[in-house]
CSV table of C-alpha atoms in Angstrom, one decimal:
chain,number,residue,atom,x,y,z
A,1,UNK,CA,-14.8,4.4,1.5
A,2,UNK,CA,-14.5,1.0,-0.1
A,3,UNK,CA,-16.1,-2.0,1.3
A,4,UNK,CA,-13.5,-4.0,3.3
A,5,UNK,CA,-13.3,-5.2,6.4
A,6,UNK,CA,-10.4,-7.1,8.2
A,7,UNK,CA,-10.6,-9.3,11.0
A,8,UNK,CA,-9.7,-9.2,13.9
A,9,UNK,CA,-7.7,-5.5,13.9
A,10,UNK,CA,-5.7,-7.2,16.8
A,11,UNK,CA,-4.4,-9.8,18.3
A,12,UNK,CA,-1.9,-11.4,20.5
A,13,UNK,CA,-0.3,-14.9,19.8
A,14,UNK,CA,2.1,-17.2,20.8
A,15,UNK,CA,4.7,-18.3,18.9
A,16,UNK,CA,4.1,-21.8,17.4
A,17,UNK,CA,0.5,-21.0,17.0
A,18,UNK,CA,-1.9,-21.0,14.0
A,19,UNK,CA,-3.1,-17.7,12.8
A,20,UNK,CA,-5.7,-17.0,10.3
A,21,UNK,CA,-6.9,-13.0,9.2
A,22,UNK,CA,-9.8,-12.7,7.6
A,23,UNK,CA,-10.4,-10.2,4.8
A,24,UNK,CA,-13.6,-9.3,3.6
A,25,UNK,CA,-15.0,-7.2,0.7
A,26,UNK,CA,-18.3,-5.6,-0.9
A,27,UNK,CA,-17.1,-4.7,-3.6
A,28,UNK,CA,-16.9,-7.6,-5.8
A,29,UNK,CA,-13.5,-6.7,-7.2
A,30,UNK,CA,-11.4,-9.3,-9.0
A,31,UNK,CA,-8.1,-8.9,-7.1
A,32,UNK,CA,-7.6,-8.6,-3.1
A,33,UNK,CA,-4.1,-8.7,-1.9
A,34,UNK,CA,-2.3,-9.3,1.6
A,35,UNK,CA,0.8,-6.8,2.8
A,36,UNK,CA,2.6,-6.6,6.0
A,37,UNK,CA,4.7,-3.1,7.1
A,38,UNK,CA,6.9,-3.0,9.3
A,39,UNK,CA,9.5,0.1,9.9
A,40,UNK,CA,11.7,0.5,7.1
A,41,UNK,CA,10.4,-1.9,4.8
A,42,UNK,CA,7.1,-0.5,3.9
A,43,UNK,CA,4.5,-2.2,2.5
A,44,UNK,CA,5.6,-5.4,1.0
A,45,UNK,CA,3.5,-8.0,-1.1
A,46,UNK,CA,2.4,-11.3,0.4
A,47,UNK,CA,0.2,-13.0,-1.5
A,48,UNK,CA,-2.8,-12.0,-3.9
A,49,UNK,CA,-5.5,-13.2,-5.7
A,50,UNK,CA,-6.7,-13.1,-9.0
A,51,UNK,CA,-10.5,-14.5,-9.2
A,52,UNK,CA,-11.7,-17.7,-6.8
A,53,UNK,CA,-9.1,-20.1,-6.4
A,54,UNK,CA,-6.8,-18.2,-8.3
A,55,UNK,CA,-3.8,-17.1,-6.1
A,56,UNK,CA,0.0,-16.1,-6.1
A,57,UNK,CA,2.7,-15.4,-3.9
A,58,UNK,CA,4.5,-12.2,-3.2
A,59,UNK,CA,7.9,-11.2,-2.4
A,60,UNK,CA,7.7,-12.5,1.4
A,61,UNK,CA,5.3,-15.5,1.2
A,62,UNK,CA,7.3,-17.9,3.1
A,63,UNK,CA,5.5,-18.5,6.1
A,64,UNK,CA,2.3,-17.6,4.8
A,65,UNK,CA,-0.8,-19.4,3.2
A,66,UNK,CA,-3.6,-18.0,1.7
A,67,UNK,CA,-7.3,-18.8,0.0
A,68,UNK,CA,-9.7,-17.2,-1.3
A,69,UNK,CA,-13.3,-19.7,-1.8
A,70,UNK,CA,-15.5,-16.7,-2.3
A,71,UNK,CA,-15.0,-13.6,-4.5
A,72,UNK,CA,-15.7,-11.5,-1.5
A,73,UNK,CA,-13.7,-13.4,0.8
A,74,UNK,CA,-9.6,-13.7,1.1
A,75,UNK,CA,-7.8,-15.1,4.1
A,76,UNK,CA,-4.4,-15.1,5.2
A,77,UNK,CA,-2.7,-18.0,7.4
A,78,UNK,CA,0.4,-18.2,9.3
A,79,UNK,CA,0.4,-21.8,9.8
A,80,UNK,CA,3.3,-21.7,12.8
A,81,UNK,CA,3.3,-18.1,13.9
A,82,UNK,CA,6.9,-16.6,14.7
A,83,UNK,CA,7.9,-13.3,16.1
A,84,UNK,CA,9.5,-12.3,12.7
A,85,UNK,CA,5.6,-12.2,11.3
A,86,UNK,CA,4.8,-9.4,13.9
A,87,UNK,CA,3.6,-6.8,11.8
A,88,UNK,CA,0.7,-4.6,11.0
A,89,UNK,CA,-1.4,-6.7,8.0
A,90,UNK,CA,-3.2,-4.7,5.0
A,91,UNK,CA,-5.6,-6.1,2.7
A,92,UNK,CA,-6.1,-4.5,0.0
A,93,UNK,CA,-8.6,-4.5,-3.4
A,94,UNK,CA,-8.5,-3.9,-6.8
A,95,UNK,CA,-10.4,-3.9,-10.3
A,96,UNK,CA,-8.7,-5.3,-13.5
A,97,UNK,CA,-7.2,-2.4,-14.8
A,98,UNK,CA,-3.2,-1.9,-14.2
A,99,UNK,CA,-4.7,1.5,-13.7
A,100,UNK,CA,-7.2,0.8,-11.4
A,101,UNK,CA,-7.3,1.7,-7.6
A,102,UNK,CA,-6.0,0.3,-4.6
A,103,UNK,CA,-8.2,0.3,-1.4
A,104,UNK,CA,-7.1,-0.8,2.0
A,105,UNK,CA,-8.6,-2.1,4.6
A,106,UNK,CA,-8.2,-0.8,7.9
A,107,UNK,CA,-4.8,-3.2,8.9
A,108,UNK,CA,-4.5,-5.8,11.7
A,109,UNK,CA,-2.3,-5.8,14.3
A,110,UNK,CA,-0.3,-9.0,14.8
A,111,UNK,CA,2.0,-9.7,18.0
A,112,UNK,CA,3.8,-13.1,18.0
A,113,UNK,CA,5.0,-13.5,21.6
B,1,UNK,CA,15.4,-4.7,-4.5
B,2,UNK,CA,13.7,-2.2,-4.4
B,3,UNK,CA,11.5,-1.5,-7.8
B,4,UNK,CA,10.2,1.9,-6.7
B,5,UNK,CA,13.0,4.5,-4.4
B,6,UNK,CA,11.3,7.1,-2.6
B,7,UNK,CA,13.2,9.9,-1.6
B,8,UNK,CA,13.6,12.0,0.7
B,9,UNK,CA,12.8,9.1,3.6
B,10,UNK,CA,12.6,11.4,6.3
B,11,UNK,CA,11.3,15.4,6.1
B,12,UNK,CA,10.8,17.1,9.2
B,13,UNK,CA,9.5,21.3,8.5
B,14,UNK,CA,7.5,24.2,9.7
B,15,UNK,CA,4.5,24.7,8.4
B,16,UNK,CA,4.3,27.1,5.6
B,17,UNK,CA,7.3,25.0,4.0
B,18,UNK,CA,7.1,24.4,0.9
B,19,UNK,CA,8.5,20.4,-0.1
B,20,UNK,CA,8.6,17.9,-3.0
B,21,UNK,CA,8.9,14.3,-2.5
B,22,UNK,CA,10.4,12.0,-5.6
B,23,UNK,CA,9.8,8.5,-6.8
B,24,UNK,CA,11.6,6.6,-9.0
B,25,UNK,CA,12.0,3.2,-10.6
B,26,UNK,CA,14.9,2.3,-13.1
B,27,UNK,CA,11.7,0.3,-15.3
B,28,UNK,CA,8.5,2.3,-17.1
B,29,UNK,CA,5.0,2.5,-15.1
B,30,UNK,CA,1.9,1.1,-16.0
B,31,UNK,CA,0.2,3.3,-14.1
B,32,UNK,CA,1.5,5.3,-10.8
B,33,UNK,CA,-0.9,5.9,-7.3
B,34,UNK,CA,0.5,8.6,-4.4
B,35,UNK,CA,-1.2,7.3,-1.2
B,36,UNK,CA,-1.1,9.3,2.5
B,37,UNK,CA,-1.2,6.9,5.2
B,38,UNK,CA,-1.8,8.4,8.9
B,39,UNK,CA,-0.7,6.5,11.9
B,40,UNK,CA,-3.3,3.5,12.5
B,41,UNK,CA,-4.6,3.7,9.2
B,42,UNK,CA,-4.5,1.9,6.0
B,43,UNK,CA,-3.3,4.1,2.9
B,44,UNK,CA,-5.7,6.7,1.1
B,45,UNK,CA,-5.0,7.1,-2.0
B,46,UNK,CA,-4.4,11.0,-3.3
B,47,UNK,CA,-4.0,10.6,-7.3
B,48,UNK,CA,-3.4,8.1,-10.1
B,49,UNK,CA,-1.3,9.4,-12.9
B,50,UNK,CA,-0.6,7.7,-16.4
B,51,UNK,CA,0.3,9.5,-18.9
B,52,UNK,CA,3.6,10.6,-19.5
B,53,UNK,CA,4.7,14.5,-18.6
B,54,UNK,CA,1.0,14.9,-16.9
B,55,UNK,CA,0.6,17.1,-14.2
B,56,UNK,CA,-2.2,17.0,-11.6
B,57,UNK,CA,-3.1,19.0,-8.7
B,58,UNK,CA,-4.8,18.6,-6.0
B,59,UNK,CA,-5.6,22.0,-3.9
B,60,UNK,CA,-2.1,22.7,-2.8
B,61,UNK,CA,-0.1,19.1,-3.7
B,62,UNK,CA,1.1,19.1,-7.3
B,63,UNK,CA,2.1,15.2,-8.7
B,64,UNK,CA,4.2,15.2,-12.0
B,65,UNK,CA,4.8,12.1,-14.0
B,66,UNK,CA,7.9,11.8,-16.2
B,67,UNK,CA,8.1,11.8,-19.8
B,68,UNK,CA,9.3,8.6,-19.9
B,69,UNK,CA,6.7,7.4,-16.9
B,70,UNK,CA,9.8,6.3,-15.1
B,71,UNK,CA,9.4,8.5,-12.2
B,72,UNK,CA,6.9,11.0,-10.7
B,73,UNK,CA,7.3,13.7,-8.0
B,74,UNK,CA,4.9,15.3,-5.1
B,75,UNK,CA,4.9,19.1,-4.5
B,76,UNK,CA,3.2,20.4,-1.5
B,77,UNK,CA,3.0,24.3,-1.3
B,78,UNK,CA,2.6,25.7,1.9
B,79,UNK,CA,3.0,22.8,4.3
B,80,UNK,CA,0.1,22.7,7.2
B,81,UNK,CA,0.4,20.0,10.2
B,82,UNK,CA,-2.7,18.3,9.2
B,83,UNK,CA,0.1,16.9,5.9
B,84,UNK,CA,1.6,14.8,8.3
B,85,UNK,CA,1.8,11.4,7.3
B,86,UNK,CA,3.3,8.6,5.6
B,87,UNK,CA,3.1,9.1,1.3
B,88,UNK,CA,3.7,6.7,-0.7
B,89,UNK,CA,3.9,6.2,-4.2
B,90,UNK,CA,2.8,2.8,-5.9
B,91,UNK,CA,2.7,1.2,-9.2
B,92,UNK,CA,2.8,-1.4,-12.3
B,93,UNK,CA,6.2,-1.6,-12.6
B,94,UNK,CA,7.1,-3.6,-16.5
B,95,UNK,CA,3.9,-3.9,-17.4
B,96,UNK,CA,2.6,-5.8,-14.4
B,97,UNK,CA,-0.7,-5.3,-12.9
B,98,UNK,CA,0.1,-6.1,-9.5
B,99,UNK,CA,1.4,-2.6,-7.4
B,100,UNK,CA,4.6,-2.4,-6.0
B,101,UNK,CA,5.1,0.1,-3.1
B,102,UNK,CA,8.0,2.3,-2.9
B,103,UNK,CA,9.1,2.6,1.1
B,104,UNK,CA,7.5,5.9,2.0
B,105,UNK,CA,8.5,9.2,2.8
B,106,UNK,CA,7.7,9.8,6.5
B,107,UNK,CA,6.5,14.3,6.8
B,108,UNK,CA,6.2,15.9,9.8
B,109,UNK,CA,5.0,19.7,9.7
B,110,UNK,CA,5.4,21.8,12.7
B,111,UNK,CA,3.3,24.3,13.6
């Protein structure tokens, strides 16, 4: 299994309410990425990185920040959670081939009540 | 818009079934992943695939690419419960680097 962790795996909010999820990875892999799924949509592209610093938004970014000041470290931030951003969260990893992999992390659960 | 359409979305059989599960894109792939995703999970991934017409199996799930690496398919002979899960098919789509998910087809194999 690849090296990543996410934190926390869940978590109740209110709406209104900073949120930050933490991913985490040993791998030392250029690109990490952030999805959400939700029923019907599948897994749908937030925001990823490319290197330290280096980051780009998805198809649903609105919302959402991210940064990424270590290699092995990217996080995601809902900056005023709202109950359309409940959702299960996946980071993900990547080497720098088009060809390469994609490993998950284990997902966090979000509820924006 | 969807880049990648995965098809069937829903496939409920009885084990010993045999099914095939298709993904398409109207643009050429870089490079195309299958993933199985269980409930609570993050996706596994099964195969990678990137040449064109190749064919790779994987004890009793067979993954074709296209010729024209527009679209790939996932055969699984002989359906057992323990194949129930969530695939999904993923990919450079145009040259890009970054994957793009199709939505998933959803199996459930009775026993």
């Amino acid at each position: 299994d690849a090296g990543i962790t996410q934190s926390p795996r869940h978590k109740v909010t209110e709406t209104g309410t900073p949120v930050t999820l933490r991913c985490h990875q040993t791998e030392n892999h250029r690109y990490m990425y952030w999805y959400r799924q939700d029923p019907g949509h599948g897994l749908r592209l937030i925001h990823y990185s490319y290197g330290v610093k280096d980051t780009d938004k998805g198809e649903v970014s609105d919302g959402y920040s991210v940064s990424r000041s270590k290699t092995e470290d990217f996080l995601l931030t809902l900056e005023s959670a709202t109950s359309s951003q409940t959702s299960v969260y996946f980071c993900a990893i990547s080497g720098e081939s088009v060809r390469n992999t994609i490993y998950f992390g284990e997902g966090s659960w979000l509820t924006v009540v | 818009t969807q880049l990648l359409e995965q098809s069937p979305q829903f496939l409920s059989i009885q084990e010993g079934e045999n099914l095939t599960v298709y993904c398409n894109s109207s643009s050429v792939f870089s490079s195309l992943q299958w993933y199985r995703q269980e409930p609570g999970e993050g996706p596994v991934l099964l195969v990678t695939v990137v040449t064109g017409g190749e064919v790779k199996k994987l004890k009793r799930l067979t993954f074709q690419f296209g010729d024209a690496r527009k679209d790939s398919s996932l055969h699984i002979t002989a359906a057992q419960p323990g194949d129930t899960g969530l695939y999904l098919c993923a990919g450079g789509v145009g040259g890009s680097y970054i994957p793009t998910f199709g939505r998933g087809t959803s199996l459930i194999v009775h026993p």
